[in-house]
mmCIF file of C-alpha atoms in Angstrom:
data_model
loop_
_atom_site.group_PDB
_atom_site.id
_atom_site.type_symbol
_atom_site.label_atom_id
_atom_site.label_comp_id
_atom_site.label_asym_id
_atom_site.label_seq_id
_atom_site.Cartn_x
_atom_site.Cartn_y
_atom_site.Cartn_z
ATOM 1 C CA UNK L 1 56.873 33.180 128.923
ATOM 2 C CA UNK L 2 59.666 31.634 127.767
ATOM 3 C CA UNK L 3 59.253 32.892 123.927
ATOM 4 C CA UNK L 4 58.888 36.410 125.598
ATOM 5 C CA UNK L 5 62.458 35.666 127.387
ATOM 6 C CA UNK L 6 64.042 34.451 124.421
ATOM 7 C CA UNK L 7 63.156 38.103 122.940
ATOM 8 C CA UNK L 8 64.375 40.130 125.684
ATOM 9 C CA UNK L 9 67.323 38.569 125.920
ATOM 10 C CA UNK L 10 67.919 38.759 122.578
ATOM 11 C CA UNK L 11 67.242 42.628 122.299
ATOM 12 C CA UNK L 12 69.487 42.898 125.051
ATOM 13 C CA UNK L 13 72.244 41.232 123.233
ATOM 14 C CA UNK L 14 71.487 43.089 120.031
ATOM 15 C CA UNK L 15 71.359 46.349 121.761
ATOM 16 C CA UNK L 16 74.957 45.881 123.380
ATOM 17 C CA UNK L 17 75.933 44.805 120.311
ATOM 18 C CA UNK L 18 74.712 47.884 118.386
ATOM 19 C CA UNK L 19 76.176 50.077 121.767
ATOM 20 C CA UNK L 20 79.654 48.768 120.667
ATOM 21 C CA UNK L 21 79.884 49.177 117.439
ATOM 22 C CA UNK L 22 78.317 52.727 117.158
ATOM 23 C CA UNK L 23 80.795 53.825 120.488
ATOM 24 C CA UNK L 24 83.782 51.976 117.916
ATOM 25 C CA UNK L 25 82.640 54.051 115.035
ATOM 26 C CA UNK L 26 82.883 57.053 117.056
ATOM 27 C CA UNK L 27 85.742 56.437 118.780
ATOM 28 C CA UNK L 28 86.936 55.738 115.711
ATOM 29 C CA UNK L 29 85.803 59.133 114.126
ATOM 30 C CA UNK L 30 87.360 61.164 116.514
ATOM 31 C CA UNK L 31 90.580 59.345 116.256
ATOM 32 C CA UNK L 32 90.769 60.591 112.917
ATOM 33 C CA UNK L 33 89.272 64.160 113.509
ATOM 34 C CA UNK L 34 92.341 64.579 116.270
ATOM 35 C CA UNK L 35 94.944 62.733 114.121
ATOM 36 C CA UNK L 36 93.872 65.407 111.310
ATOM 37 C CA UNK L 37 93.818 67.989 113.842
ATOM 38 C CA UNK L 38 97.398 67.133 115.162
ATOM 39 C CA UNK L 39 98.892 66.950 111.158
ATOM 40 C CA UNK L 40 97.453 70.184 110.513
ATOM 41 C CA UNK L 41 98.951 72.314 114.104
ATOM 42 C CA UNK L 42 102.022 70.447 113.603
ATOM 43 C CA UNK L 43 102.329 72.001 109.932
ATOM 44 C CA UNK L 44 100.860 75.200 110.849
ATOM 45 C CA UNK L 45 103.487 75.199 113.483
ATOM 46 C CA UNK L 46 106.541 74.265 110.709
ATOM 47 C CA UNK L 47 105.358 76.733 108.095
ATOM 48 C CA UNK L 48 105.198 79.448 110.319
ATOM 49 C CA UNK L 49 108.285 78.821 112.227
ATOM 50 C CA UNK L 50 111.052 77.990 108.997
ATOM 51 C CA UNK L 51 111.443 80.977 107.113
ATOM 52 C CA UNK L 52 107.889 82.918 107.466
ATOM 53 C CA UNK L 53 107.988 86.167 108.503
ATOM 54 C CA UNK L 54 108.136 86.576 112.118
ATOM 55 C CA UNK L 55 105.431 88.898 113.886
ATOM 56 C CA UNK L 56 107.741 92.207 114.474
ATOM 57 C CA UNK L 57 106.806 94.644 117.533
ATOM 58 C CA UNK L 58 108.660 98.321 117.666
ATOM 59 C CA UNK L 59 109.115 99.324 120.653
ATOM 60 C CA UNK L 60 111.045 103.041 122.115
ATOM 61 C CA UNK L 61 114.775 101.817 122.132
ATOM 62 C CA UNK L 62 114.880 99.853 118.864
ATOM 63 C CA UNK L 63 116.186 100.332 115.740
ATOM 64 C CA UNK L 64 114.024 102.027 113.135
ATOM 65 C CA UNK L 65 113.271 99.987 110.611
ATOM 66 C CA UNK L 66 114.566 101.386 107.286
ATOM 67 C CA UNK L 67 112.758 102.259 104.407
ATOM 68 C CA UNK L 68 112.732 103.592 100.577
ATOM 69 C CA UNK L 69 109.879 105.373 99.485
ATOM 70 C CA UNK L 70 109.628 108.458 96.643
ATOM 71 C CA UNK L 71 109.411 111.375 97.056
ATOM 72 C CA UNK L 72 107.448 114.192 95.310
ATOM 73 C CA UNK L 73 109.971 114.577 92.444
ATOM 74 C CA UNK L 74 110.049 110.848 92.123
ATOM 75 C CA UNK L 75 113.623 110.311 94.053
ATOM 76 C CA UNK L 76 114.373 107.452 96.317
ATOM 77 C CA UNK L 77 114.125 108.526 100.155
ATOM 78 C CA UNK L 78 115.230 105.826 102.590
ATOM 79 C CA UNK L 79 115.448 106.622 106.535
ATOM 80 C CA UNK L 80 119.124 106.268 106.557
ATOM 81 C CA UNK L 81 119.410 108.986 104.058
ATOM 82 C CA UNK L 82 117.088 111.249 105.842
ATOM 83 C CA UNK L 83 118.993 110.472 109.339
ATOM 84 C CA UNK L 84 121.517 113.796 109.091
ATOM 85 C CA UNK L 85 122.675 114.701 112.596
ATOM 86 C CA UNK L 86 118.617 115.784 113.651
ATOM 87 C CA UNK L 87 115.749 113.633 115.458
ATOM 88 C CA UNK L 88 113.155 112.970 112.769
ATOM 89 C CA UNK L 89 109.512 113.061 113.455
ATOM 90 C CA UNK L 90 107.669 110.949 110.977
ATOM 91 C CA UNK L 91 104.156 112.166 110.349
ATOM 92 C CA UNK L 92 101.994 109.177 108.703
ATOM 93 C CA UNK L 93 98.955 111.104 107.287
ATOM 94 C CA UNK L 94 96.389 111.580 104.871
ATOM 95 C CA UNK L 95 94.321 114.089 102.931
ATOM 96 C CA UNK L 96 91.054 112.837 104.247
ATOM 97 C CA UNK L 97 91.762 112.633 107.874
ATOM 98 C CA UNK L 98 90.647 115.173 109.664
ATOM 99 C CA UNK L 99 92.715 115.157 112.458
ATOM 100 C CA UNK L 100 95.634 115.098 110.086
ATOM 101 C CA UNK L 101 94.182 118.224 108.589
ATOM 102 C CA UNK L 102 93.913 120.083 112.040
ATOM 103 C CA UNK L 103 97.759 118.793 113.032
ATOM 104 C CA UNK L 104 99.383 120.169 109.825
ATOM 105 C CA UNK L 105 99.714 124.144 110.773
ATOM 106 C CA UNK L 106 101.261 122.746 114.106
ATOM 107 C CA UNK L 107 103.582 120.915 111.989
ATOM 108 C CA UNK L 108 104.205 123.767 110.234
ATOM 109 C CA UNK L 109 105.054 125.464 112.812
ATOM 110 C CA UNK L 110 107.108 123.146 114.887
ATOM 111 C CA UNK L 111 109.543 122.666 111.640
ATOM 112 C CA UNK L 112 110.089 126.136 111.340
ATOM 113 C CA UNK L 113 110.308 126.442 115.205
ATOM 114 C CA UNK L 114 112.922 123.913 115.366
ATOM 115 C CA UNK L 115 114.711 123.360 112.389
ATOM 116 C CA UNK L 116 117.911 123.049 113.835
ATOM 117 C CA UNK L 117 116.891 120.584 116.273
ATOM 118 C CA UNK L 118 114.431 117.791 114.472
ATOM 119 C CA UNK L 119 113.264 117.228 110.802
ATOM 120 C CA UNK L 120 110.069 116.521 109.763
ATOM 121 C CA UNK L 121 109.101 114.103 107.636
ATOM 122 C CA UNK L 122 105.541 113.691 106.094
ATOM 123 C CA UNK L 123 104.248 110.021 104.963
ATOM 124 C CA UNK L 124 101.663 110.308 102.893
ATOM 125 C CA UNK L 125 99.505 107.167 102.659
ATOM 126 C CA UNK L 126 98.076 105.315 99.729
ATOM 127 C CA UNK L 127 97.132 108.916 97.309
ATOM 128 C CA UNK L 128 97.721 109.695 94.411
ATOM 129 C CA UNK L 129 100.859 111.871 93.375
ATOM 130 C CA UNK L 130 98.513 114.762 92.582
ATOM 131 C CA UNK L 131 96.139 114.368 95.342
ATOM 132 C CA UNK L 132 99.064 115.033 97.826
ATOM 133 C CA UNK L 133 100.375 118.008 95.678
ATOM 134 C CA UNK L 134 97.230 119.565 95.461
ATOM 135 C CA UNK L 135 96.723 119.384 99.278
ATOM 136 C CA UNK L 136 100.616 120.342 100.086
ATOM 137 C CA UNK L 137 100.067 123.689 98.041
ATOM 138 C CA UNK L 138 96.276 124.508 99.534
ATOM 139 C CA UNK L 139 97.786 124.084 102.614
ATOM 140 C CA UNK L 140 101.622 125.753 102.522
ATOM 141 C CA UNK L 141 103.454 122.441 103.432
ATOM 142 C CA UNK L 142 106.976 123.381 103.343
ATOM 143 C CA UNK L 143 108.547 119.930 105.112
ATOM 144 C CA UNK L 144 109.317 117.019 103.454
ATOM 145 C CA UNK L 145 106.511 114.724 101.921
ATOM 146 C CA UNK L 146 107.150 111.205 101.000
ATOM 147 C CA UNK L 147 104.517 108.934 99.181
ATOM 148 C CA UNK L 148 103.834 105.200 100.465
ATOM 149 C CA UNK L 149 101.184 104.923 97.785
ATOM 150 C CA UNK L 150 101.174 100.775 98.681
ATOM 151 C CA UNK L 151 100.892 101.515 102.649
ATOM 152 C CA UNK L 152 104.309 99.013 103.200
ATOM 153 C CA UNK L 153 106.184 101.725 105.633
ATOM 154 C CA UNK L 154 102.460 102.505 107.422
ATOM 155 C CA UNK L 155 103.122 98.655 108.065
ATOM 156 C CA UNK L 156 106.287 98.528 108.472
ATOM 157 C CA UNK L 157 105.743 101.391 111.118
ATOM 158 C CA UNK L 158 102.253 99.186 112.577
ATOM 159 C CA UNK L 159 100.162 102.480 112.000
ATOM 160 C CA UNK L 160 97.126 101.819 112.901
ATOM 161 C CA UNK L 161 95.303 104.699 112.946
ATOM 162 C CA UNK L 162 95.977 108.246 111.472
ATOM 163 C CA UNK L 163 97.692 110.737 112.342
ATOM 164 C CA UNK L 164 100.730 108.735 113.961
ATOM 165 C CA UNK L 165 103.830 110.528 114.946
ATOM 166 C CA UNK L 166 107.244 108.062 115.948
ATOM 167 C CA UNK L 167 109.911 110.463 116.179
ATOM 168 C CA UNK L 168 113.597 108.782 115.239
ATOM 169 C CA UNK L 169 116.698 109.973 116.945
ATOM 170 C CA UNK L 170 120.067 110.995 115.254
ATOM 171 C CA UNK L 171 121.514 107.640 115.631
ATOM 172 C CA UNK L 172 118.279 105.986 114.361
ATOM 173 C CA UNK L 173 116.511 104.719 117.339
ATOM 174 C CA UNK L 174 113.012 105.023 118.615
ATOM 175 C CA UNK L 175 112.594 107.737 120.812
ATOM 176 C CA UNK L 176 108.910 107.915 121.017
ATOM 177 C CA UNK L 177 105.909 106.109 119.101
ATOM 178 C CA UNK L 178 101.996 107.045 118.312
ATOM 179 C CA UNK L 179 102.675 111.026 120.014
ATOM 180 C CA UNK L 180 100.368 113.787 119.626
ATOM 181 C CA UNK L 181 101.793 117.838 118.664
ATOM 182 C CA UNK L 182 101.936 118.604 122.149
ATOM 183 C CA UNK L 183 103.378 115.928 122.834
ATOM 184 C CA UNK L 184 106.150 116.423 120.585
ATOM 185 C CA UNK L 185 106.445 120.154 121.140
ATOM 186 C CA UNK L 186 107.056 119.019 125.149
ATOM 187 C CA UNK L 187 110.145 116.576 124.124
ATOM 188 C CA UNK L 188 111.745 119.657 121.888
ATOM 189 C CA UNK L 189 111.664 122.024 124.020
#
């Protein structure tokens, strides 16, 4: 009985010794998993915050972020240079898009319509040169067409989806973001 004691109590002591150190070597484990944790936020946080670029949201109101782009001849369009005493509508578009395809006769129309009143602007993204002339002629494009063959002004702009209309006033403010034609037939008239 008392050999049989001896063991227990022994196991016993083993056991909470074994408890101890495997609770140590966790607590130990996630000490260092949050310590790495911490480093890594904390540096995330400093990167991000000195001299990164800062999330930008456009909203109606704000300045219209400028831009220099070519355009069919190969000349340097910025918005500042296009800004002439007219709203602007800029029309981000491509040749595949369907509903791109189906807005450009409105287009069309609404820059003859209203040439006195608003410019139109075409932004072509990421094709080829001859891809957009092609198209232009096949489809009597008379407006302006300016190539953002890297997509930086469809960023610039957050387009997200195609066709997007933001249409720029005189003085080079937002007026009105992501419109449709009738849309922007409704605020010319």
């Amino acid at each position: 009985m008392q050999r049989v004691k001896f063991q227990k109590n022994s196991l016993m002591k083993l056991r909470k010794i074994l408890t101890n150190k495997i609770k140590r070597g966790i607590d130990n484990k996630m000490k260092k998993i949050i310590l790495i944790f911490t480093l890594y936020t904390l540096c995330s946080m400093l990167f991000t915050s000195c001299g990164g670029p800062k999330p930008r949201f456009m909203a109606v109101g704000d300045d219209a972020p400028d831009f220099s782009i070519l355009d069919l001849n190969g000349n340097k369009v910025s918005l500042k240079s296009l800004l002439s005493g007219k709203d602007i509508v800029l029309n981000f578009w491509a040749g595949w898009c369907p509903s791109c395809r189906a807005e450009i006769p409105h287009l069309i129309e609404l820059a003859e319509k209203y040439k006195d009143k608003i410019e139109i602007v075409g932004i072509n993204l990421e094709e080829s040169k001859e891809t957009v002339r092609s198209f232009i002629a096949s489809n009597g494009i008379k407006y302006k067409i300016l190539l953002d063959s890297k997509g930086k002004v469809g960023k610039l702009y957050m387009v997200k989806f195609l066709p997007t209309n933001i249409i720029i006033s005189k003085d080079g403010s937002i007026k009105k973001m992501n419109i449709d034609i009738k849309e922007i037939e409704k605020y010319l008239q």
